[in-house]
PDB file of C-alpha atoms in Angstrom:
ATOM      1  CA  UNK D  12       5.947  26.423  35.288  1.00  0.00           C
ATOM      2  CA  UNK D  13       6.091  23.084  33.525  1.00  0.00           C
ATOM      3  CA  UNK D  14       7.683  22.931  30.095  1.00  0.00           C
ATOM      4  CA  UNK D  15       6.145  20.376  27.719  1.00  0.00           C
ATOM      5  CA  UNK D  16       8.306  19.250  24.797  1.00  0.00           C
ATOM      6  CA  UNK D  17       6.274  18.000  21.837  1.00  0.00           C
ATOM      7  CA  UNK D  18       7.157  16.277  18.576  1.00  0.00           C
ATOM      8  CA  UNK D  19       5.699  14.188  15.772  1.00  0.00           C
ATOM      9  CA  UNK D  20       4.778  10.604  16.561  1.00  0.00           C
ATOM     10  CA  UNK D  21       7.857   9.230  14.790  1.00  0.00           C
ATOM     11  CA  UNK D  22      10.854   7.490  16.325  1.00  0.00           C
ATOM     12  CA  UNK D  23      13.535   9.936  15.151  1.00  0.00           C
ATOM     13  CA  UNK D  24      11.492  12.902  16.371  1.00  0.00           C
ATOM     14  CA  UNK D  25      10.964  11.262  19.744  1.00  0.00           C
ATOM     15  CA  UNK D  26      14.680  10.620  20.231  1.00  0.00           C
ATOM     16  CA  UNK D  27      15.448  14.240  19.294  1.00  0.00           C
ATOM     17  CA  UNK D  28      12.774  15.387  21.732  1.00  0.00           C
ATOM     18  CA  UNK D  29      14.462  13.381  24.500  1.00  0.00           C
ATOM     19  CA  UNK D  30      17.799  14.980  23.614  1.00  0.00           C
ATOM     20  CA  UNK D  31      16.432  18.538  23.714  1.00  0.00           C
ATOM     21  CA  UNK D  32      14.474  17.939  26.921  1.00  0.00           C
ATOM     22  CA  UNK D  33      17.581  16.598  28.645  1.00  0.00           C
ATOM     23  CA  UNK D  34      19.805  19.375  27.267  1.00  0.00           C
ATOM     24  CA  UNK D  35      17.375  22.065  28.448  1.00  0.00           C
ATOM     25  CA  UNK D  36      18.579  21.572  32.044  1.00  0.00           C
ATOM     26  CA  UNK D  37      15.191  22.627  33.357  1.00  0.00           C
ATOM     27  CA  UNK D  38      15.084  19.708  35.779  1.00  0.00           C
ATOM     28  CA  UNK D  39      13.432  16.354  35.117  1.00  0.00           C
ATOM     29  CA  UNK D  40      10.548  17.180  37.453  1.00  0.00           C
ATOM     30  CA  UNK D  41       9.800  20.402  35.565  1.00  0.00           C
ATOM     31  CA  UNK D  42       9.380  18.924  32.098  1.00  0.00           C
ATOM     32  CA  UNK D  43       7.116  16.522  30.302  1.00  0.00           C
ATOM     33  CA  UNK D  44       7.228  15.045  26.816  1.00  0.00           C
ATOM     34  CA  UNK D  45       4.281  14.401  24.505  1.00  0.00           C
ATOM     35  CA  UNK D  46       3.728  13.299  20.937  1.00  0.00           C
ATOM     36  CA  UNK D  47       1.549  15.383  18.642  1.00  0.00           C
ATOM     37  CA  UNK D  48      -1.288  16.092  18.204  1.00  0.00           C
ATOM     38  CA  UNK D  49      -1.331  17.341  21.802  1.00  0.00           C
ATOM     39  CA  UNK D  50      -5.048  17.993  22.161  1.00  0.00           C
ATOM     40  CA  UNK D  51      -6.227  20.410  24.849  1.00  0.00           C
ATOM     41  CA  UNK D  52      -3.480  22.730  26.045  1.00  0.00           C
ATOM     42  CA  UNK D  53      -2.852  22.950  29.776  1.00  0.00           C
ATOM     43  CA  UNK D  54      -2.731  26.165  31.768  1.00  0.00           C
ATOM     44  CA  UNK D  55       0.569  27.402  33.182  1.00  0.00           C
ATOM     45  CA  UNK D  56       2.591  25.263  30.782  1.00  0.00           C
ATOM     46  CA  UNK D  57       5.063  26.273  28.110  1.00  0.00           C
ATOM     47  CA  UNK D  58       5.016  24.186  24.943  1.00  0.00           C
ATOM     48  CA  UNK D  59       8.137  23.648  22.828  1.00  0.00           C
ATOM     49  CA  UNK D  60       7.893  21.865  19.493  1.00  0.00           C
ATOM     50  CA  UNK D  61      10.929  19.781  18.512  1.00  0.00           C
ATOM     51  CA  UNK D  62      11.842  18.762  14.952  1.00  0.00           C
ATOM     52  CA  UNK D  63      13.842  15.664  14.081  1.00  0.00           C
ATOM     53  CA  UNK D  64      17.627  15.989  13.996  1.00  0.00           C
ATOM     54  CA  UNK D  65      19.597  12.953  12.741  1.00  0.00           C
ATOM     55  CA  UNK D  66      22.687  13.786  14.812  1.00  0.00           C
ATOM     56  CA  UNK D  67      20.720  14.154  18.029  1.00  0.00           C
ATOM     57  CA  UNK D  68      18.785  10.972  17.309  1.00  0.00           C
ATOM     58  CA  UNK D  69      22.007   9.023  16.735  1.00  0.00           C
ATOM     59  CA  UNK D  70      23.502  10.482  19.932  1.00  0.00           C
ATOM     60  CA  UNK D  71      20.543   9.364  22.051  1.00  0.00           C
ATOM     61  CA  UNK D  72      20.508   5.867  20.529  1.00  0.00           C
ATOM     62  CA  UNK D  73      24.255   5.522  21.029  1.00  0.00           C
ATOM     63  CA  UNK D  74      24.018   6.655  24.646  1.00  0.00           C
ATOM     64  CA  UNK D  75      21.170   4.254  25.457  1.00  0.00           C
ATOM     65  CA  UNK D  76      22.983   1.276  23.958  1.00  0.00           C
ATOM     66  CA  UNK D  77      26.301   2.148  25.626  1.00  0.00           C
ATOM     67  CA  UNK D  78      25.230   3.483  29.038  1.00  0.00           C
ATOM     68  CA  UNK D  79      22.238   1.196  29.570  1.00  0.00           C
ATOM     69  CA  UNK D  80      22.116  -1.810  27.213  1.00  0.00           C
ATOM     70  CA  UNK D  81      21.035  -2.962  23.734  1.00  0.00           C
ATOM     71  CA  UNK D  82      18.144  -4.793  25.409  1.00  0.00           C
ATOM     72  CA  UNK D  83      16.955  -1.536  26.987  1.00  0.00           C
ATOM     73  CA  UNK D  84      17.118   0.112  23.558  1.00  0.00           C
ATOM     74  CA  UNK D  85      14.996  -2.692  22.117  1.00  0.00           C
ATOM     75  CA  UNK D  86      12.402  -2.108  24.851  1.00  0.00           C
ATOM     76  CA  UNK D  87      12.432   1.629  24.177  1.00  0.00           C
ATOM     77  CA  UNK D  88      12.038   1.162  20.416  1.00  0.00           C
ATOM     78  CA  UNK D  89       9.022  -1.113  20.842  1.00  0.00           C
ATOM     79  CA  UNK D  90       7.476   1.199  23.433  1.00  0.00           C
ATOM     80  CA  UNK D  91       7.903   4.113  21.008  1.00  0.00           C
ATOM     81  CA  UNK D  92       5.753   2.223  18.475  1.00  0.00           C
ATOM     82  CA  UNK D  93       2.838   2.101  20.946  1.00  0.00           C
ATOM     83  CA  UNK D  94      -0.392   4.033  20.472  1.00  0.00           C
ATOM     84  CA  UNK D  95      -0.535   5.162  24.116  1.00  0.00           C
ATOM     85  CA  UNK D  96      -0.402   8.905  24.835  1.00  0.00           C
ATOM     86  CA  UNK D  97       2.022   8.646  27.766  1.00  0.00           C
ATOM     87  CA  UNK D  98       4.668   6.618  25.926  1.00  0.00           C
ATOM     88  CA  UNK D  99       7.187   9.402  25.222  1.00  0.00           C
ATOM     89  CA  UNK D 100       7.225  10.731  28.777  1.00  0.00           C
ATOM     90  CA  UNK D 101       7.491   7.155  30.100  1.00  0.00           C
ATOM     91  CA  UNK D 102      10.453   6.492  27.808  1.00  0.00           C
ATOM     92  CA  UNK D 103      12.148   9.692  28.985  1.00  0.00           C
ATOM     93  CA  UNK D 104      11.737   8.702  32.666  1.00  0.00           C
ATOM     94  CA  UNK D 105      13.030   5.221  31.823  1.00  0.00           C
ATOM     95  CA  UNK D 106      16.122   6.699  30.163  1.00  0.00           C
ATOM     96  CA  UNK D 107      16.757   8.883  33.223  1.00  0.00           C
ATOM     97  CA  UNK D 108      16.533   5.823  35.466  1.00  0.00           C
ATOM     98  CA  UNK D 109      18.658   3.800  33.051  1.00  0.00           C
ATOM     99  CA  UNK D 110      21.492   6.297  33.053  1.00  0.00           C
ATOM    100  CA  UNK D 111      21.454   6.101  36.860  1.00  0.00           C
ATOM    101  CA  UNK D 112      21.184   2.321  37.348  1.00  0.00           C
ATOM    102  CA  UNK D 113      22.801   1.049  34.139  1.00  0.00           C
ATOM    103  CA  UNK D 114      21.934  -2.224  32.431  1.00  0.00           C
ATOM    104  CA  UNK D 115      20.203  -3.631  35.519  1.00  0.00           C
ATOM    105  CA  UNK D 116      17.371  -1.083  35.198  1.00  0.00           C
ATOM    106  CA  UNK D 117      15.388  -3.497  33.006  1.00  0.00           C
ATOM    107  CA  UNK D 118      15.078  -5.827  36.014  1.00  0.00           C
ATOM    108  CA  UNK D 119      13.613  -3.166  38.318  1.00  0.00           C
ATOM    109  CA  UNK D 120       9.996  -3.886  37.480  1.00  0.00           C
ATOM    110  CA  UNK D 121       8.937  -2.640  40.917  1.00  0.00           C
ATOM    111  CA  UNK D 122       9.743   0.860  39.632  1.00  0.00           C
ATOM    112  CA  UNK D 123       6.553   2.268  38.006  1.00  0.00           C
ATOM    113  CA  UNK D 124       8.376   3.868  35.068  1.00  0.00           C
ATOM    114  CA  UNK D 125      10.292   0.664  34.276  1.00  0.00           C
ATOM    115  CA  UNK D 126       7.118  -1.384  34.552  1.00  0.00           C
ATOM    116  CA  UNK D 127       5.283   1.033  32.254  1.00  0.00           C
ATOM    117  CA  UNK D 128       7.896   0.836  29.496  1.00  0.00           C
ATOM    118  CA  UNK D 129       7.995  -2.948  29.912  1.00  0.00           C
ATOM    119  CA  UNK D 130       4.201  -3.112  29.508  1.00  0.00           C
ATOM    120  CA  UNK D 131       4.233  -0.876  26.425  1.00  0.00           C
ATOM    121  CA  UNK D 132       7.058  -2.890  24.857  1.00  0.00           C
ATOM    122  CA  UNK D 133       5.403  -6.218  25.580  1.00  0.00           C
ATOM    123  CA  UNK D 134       2.033  -5.118  24.186  1.00  0.00           C
ATOM    124  CA  UNK D 135       3.615  -3.884  20.945  1.00  0.00           C
ATOM    125  CA  UNK D 136       5.714  -7.063  20.625  1.00  0.00           C
ATOM    126  CA  UNK D 137       2.594  -9.212  21.104  1.00  0.00           C
ATOM    127  CA  UNK D 138       0.696  -7.280  18.438  1.00  0.00           C
ATOM    128  CA  UNK D 139       3.624  -7.608  16.023  1.00  0.00           C
ATOM    129  CA  UNK D 140       3.647 -11.361  16.693  1.00  0.00           C
ATOM    130  CA  UNK D 141      -0.063 -11.598  15.873  1.00  0.00           C
ATOM    131  CA  UNK D 142       0.425  -9.721  12.619  1.00  0.00           C
ATOM    132  CA  UNK D 143       3.310 -11.951  11.569  1.00  0.00           C
ATOM    133  CA  UNK D 144       0.856 -14.842  11.864  1.00  0.00           C
ATOM    134  CA  UNK D 145      -2.230 -13.194  10.370  1.00  0.00           C
ATOM    135  CA  UNK D 146      -0.953 -11.032   7.505  1.00  0.00           C
ATOM    136  CA  UNK D 147      -2.427 -12.107   4.149  1.00  0.00           C
ATOM    137  CA  UNK D 148      -1.052 -11.084   0.745  1.00  0.00           C
ATOM    138  CA  UNK D 149      -2.934 -10.613  -2.525  1.00  0.00           C
ATOM    139  CA  UNK D 150      -1.285 -10.698  -5.923  1.00  0.00           C
ATOM    140  CA  UNK D 151      -1.691  -7.384  -7.765  1.00  0.00           C
ATOM    141  CA  UNK D 152      -0.580  -6.350 -11.235  1.00  0.00           C
ATOM    142  CA  UNK D 153       3.097  -6.798 -12.125  1.00  0.00           C
ATOM    143  CA  UNK D 154       3.287  -9.696  -9.634  1.00  0.00           C
ATOM    144  CA  UNK D 155       3.407  -7.489  -6.559  1.00  0.00           C
ATOM    145  CA  UNK D 156       2.195  -9.019  -3.315  1.00  0.00           C
ATOM    146  CA  UNK D 157       0.238  -6.506  -1.241  1.00  0.00           C
ATOM    147  CA  UNK D 158      -1.117  -6.796   2.280  1.00  0.00           C
ATOM    148  CA  UNK D 159      -3.253  -4.342   4.254  1.00  0.00           C
ATOM    149  CA  UNK D 160      -3.304  -4.116   8.041  1.00  0.00           C
ATOM    150  CA  UNK D 161      -4.809  -1.701  10.570  1.00  0.00           C
ATOM    151  CA  UNK D 162      -2.707  -2.190  13.697  1.00  0.00           C
ATOM    152  CA  UNK D 163      -3.172  -0.257  16.918  1.00  0.00           C
ATOM    153  CA  UNK D 164       0.602   0.101  17.318  1.00  0.00           C
ATOM    154  CA  UNK D 165       3.042   1.023  14.558  1.00  0.00           C
ATOM    155  CA  UNK D 166       4.341  -2.514  13.972  1.00  0.00           C
ATOM    156  CA  UNK D 167       5.493  -2.301  10.335  1.00  0.00           C
ATOM    157  CA  UNK D 168       9.222  -2.220  11.086  1.00  0.00           C
ATOM    158  CA  UNK D 169       8.790  -5.088  13.550  1.00  0.00           C
ATOM    159  CA  UNK D 170       7.056  -7.462  11.138  1.00  0.00           C
ATOM    160  CA  UNK D 171       9.102  -6.572   8.044  1.00  0.00           C
ATOM    161  CA  UNK D 172      12.240  -8.640   8.879  1.00  0.00           C
ATOM    162  CA  UNK D 173      10.095 -11.782   9.172  1.00  0.00           C
ATOM    163  CA  UNK D 174       8.768 -11.469   5.613  1.00  0.00           C
ATOM    164  CA  UNK D 175      12.066 -10.219   4.181  1.00  0.00           C
ATOM    165  CA  UNK D 176      13.590 -13.470   5.417  1.00  0.00           C
ATOM    166  CA  UNK D 177      10.821 -15.660   4.001  1.00  0.00           C
ATOM    167  CA  UNK D 178      10.072 -13.828   0.747  1.00  0.00           C
ATOM    168  CA  UNK D 179      13.502 -12.482  -0.269  1.00  0.00           C
ATOM    169  CA  UNK D 180      12.955 -12.796  -4.040  1.00  0.00           C
ATOM    170  CA  UNK D 181       9.420 -11.382  -4.183  1.00  0.00           C
ATOM    171  CA  UNK D 182       8.145  -7.861  -4.695  1.00  0.00           C
ATOM    172  CA  UNK D 183       5.854  -7.173  -1.752  1.00  0.00           C
ATOM    173  CA  UNK D 184       4.297  -4.390   0.289  1.00  0.00           C
ATOM    174  CA  UNK D 185       2.699  -4.300   3.728  1.00  0.00           C
ATOM    175  CA  UNK D 186       0.470  -1.239   4.079  1.00  0.00           C
ATOM    176  CA  UNK D 187      -0.677   0.307   7.354  1.00  0.00           C
ATOM    177  CA  UNK D 188      -4.054   1.775   6.412  1.00  0.00           C
ATOM    178  CA  UNK D 189      -4.310   3.659   9.713  1.00  0.00           C
ATOM    179  CA  UNK D 190      -1.101   5.644   9.267  1.00  0.00           C
ATOM    180  CA  UNK D 191      -0.745   5.670   5.436  1.00  0.00           C
ATOM    181  CA  UNK D 192       2.634   3.980   5.782  1.00  0.00           C
ATOM    182  CA  UNK D 193       4.077   1.047   3.868  1.00  0.00           C
ATOM    183  CA  UNK D 194       6.997  -1.320   4.001  1.00  0.00           C
ATOM    184  CA  UNK D 195       8.177  -1.834   0.408  1.00  0.00           C
ATOM    185  CA  UNK D 196      10.384  -4.796  -0.481  1.00  0.00           C
ATOM    186  CA  UNK D 197      11.767  -4.954  -4.037  1.00  0.00           C
ATOM    187  CA  UNK D 198      12.853  -8.467  -5.033  1.00  0.00           C
ATOM    188  CA  UNK D 199      16.345  -9.360  -3.778  1.00  0.00           C
ATOM    189  CA  UNK D 200      16.804  -5.893  -2.240  1.00  0.00           C
ATOM    190  CA  UNK D 201      16.482  -4.323   1.191  1.00  0.00           C
ATOM    191  CA  UNK D 202      13.043  -3.177   2.305  1.00  0.00           C
ATOM    192  CA  UNK D 203      12.274   0.413   3.236  1.00  0.00           C
ATOM    193  CA  UNK D 204       9.576   2.389   5.018  1.00  0.00           C
ATOM    194  CA  UNK D 205       7.694   5.071   3.097  1.00  0.00           C
ATOM    195  CA  UNK D 206       4.681   7.382   3.399  1.00  0.00           C
ATOM    196  CA  UNK D 207       1.831   6.917   0.929  1.00  0.00           C
ATOM    197  CA  UNK D 208      -0.319   9.651  -0.563  1.00  0.00           C
ATOM    198  CA  UNK D 209      -4.081   9.280  -0.532  1.00  0.00           C
ATOM    199  CA  UNK D 210      -4.012   8.648  -4.292  1.00  0.00           C
ATOM    200  CA  UNK D 211      -1.526   5.805  -3.795  1.00  0.00           C
ATOM    201  CA  UNK D 212      -3.620   4.409  -0.936  1.00  0.00           C
ATOM    202  CA  UNK D 213      -6.751   4.411  -3.110  1.00  0.00           C
ATOM    203  CA  UNK D 214      -4.944   2.646  -5.940  1.00  0.00           C
ATOM    204  CA  UNK D 215      -3.416   0.009  -3.677  1.00  0.00           C
ATOM    205  CA  UNK D 216      -6.740  -0.619  -1.940  1.00  0.00           C
ATOM    206  CA  UNK D 217      -8.499  -1.761  -5.111  1.00  0.00           C
ATOM    207  CA  UNK D 218      -9.758  -5.322  -5.039  1.00  0.00           C
ATOM    208  CA  UNK D 219      -7.969  -7.849  -7.218  1.00  0.00           C
ATOM    209  CA  UNK D 220      -9.062 -11.080  -8.837  1.00  0.00           C
ATOM    210  CA  UNK D 221      -6.378 -13.211  -7.264  1.00  0.00           C
ATOM    211  CA  UNK D 222      -7.349 -16.902  -7.732  1.00  0.00           C
ATOM    212  CA  UNK D 223      -5.170 -17.902  -4.773  1.00  0.00           C
ATOM    213  CA  UNK D 224      -7.429 -15.921  -2.449  1.00  0.00           C
ATOM    214  CA  UNK D 225     -10.387 -18.104  -3.406  1.00  0.00           C
ATOM    215  CA  UNK D 226      -8.238 -21.228  -3.129  1.00  0.00           C
ATOM    216  CA  UNK D 227      -7.187 -20.190   0.369  1.00  0.00           C
ATOM    217  CA  UNK D 228     -10.788 -19.506   1.408  1.00  0.00           C
ATOM    218  CA  UNK D 229     -11.820 -22.906   0.079  1.00  0.00           C
ATOM    219  CA  UNK D 230      -8.969 -24.599   1.941  1.00  0.00           C
ATOM    220  CA  UNK D 231      -9.930 -22.811   5.150  1.00  0.00           C
ATOM    221  CA  UNK D 232     -13.556 -23.936   4.853  1.00  0.00           C
ATOM    222  CA  UNK D 233     -12.740 -27.544   4.011  1.00  0.00           C
ATOM    223  CA  UNK D 234     -10.230 -28.261   6.771  1.00  0.00           C
ATOM    224  CA  UNK D 235     -12.616 -26.983   9.459  1.00  0.00           C
ATOM    225  CA  UNK D 236     -14.538 -29.551  11.516  1.00  0.00           C
ATOM    226  CA  UNK D 237     -18.078 -28.278  11.939  1.00  0.00           C
ATOM    227  CA  UNK D 238     -18.755 -30.299  15.086  1.00  0.00           C
ATOM    228  CA  UNK D 239     -15.711 -28.840  16.816  1.00  0.00           C
ATOM    229  CA  UNK D 240     -16.371 -25.215  15.924  1.00  0.00           C
ATOM    230  CA  UNK D 241     -15.761 -22.965  18.933  1.00  0.00           C
ATOM    231  CA  UNK D 242     -16.238 -19.238  18.147  1.00  0.00           C
ATOM    232  CA  UNK D 243     -15.407 -18.126  21.702  1.00  0.00           C
ATOM    233  CA  UNK D 244     -12.067 -19.928  21.708  1.00  0.00           C
ATOM    234  CA  UNK D 245     -11.357 -18.632  18.192  1.00  0.00           C
ATOM    235  CA  UNK D 246     -11.968 -15.037  19.324  1.00  0.00           C
ATOM    236  CA  UNK D 247      -9.501 -15.516  22.181  1.00  0.00           C
ATOM    237  CA  UNK D 248      -6.829 -16.754  19.784  1.00  0.00           C
ATOM    238  CA  UNK D 249      -7.751 -14.389  16.936  1.00  0.00           C
ATOM    239  CA  UNK D 250      -9.502 -11.165  18.074  1.00  0.00           C
ATOM    240  CA  UNK D 251     -12.189  -9.831  15.756  1.00  0.00           C
ATOM    241  CA  UNK D 252     -10.378  -6.612  14.868  1.00  0.00           C
ATOM    242  CA  UNK D 253      -7.591  -8.576  13.145  1.00  0.00           C
ATOM    243  CA  UNK D 254     -10.016 -10.181  10.700  1.00  0.00           C
ATOM    244  CA  UNK D 255     -10.917  -7.203   8.500  1.00  0.00           C
ATOM    245  CA  UNK D 256      -8.127  -7.987   6.031  1.00  0.00           C
ATOM    246  CA  UNK D 257      -8.189 -11.792   6.354  1.00  0.00           C
ATOM    247  CA  UNK D 258     -10.060 -13.183   3.319  1.00  0.00           C
ATOM    248  CA  UNK D 259     -11.070 -16.446   5.025  1.00  0.00           C
ATOM    249  CA  UNK D 260     -13.497 -14.472   7.214  1.00  0.00           C
ATOM    250  CA  UNK D 261     -15.276 -12.770   4.318  1.00  0.00           C
TER     251      UNK D 261
END
């Protein structure tokens, strides 16, 4: 019988899930790991829900960085932010391989599990890069800059350092409308990740009369060269699904 360990789709929960799966000593071939919601349950499988444990999470992170490498941990963190259903099991298999091969495991792209984690990590990193370029802020009451995004992957913690470095003395928020999460940055303080209630989401989604939005839209229109307009090329460089919260396209 296969035992399937499940947990919430959050990084700390996933690391705890890896810890418990490994500590179960059921054999790597007899277990699988999934993030919740699981969907249809499989026959002849035992399901074990795992809750986050800070000590177990820290132990797994410490082991990955020491026994494999900090670079491998970076790959694992990005892969964990993916929206793909197989990510947690792929990360677990990667960790197993990493503890066997050591730091060189990240070079073994001929191994399917290594290649899968590499692909997940790269896709998330690329999406985070796009959002660093395309995020737009609006000025709300009390001089708070607010941006809304709807990423496929959970990229908030990956884009936050970029804006913390460039807007250190501003109050700003980047809100993930898909997950009801937000990065909050008080002026001249460290940013933090927080959940938002539906009431808070509704309030922060209200349209504002920010004059800089209209100025930006006017600038965007006036610098364009009509004769050189190329929608196909523009879609390749800026996919349509990024544009929902970009005022220059509305």
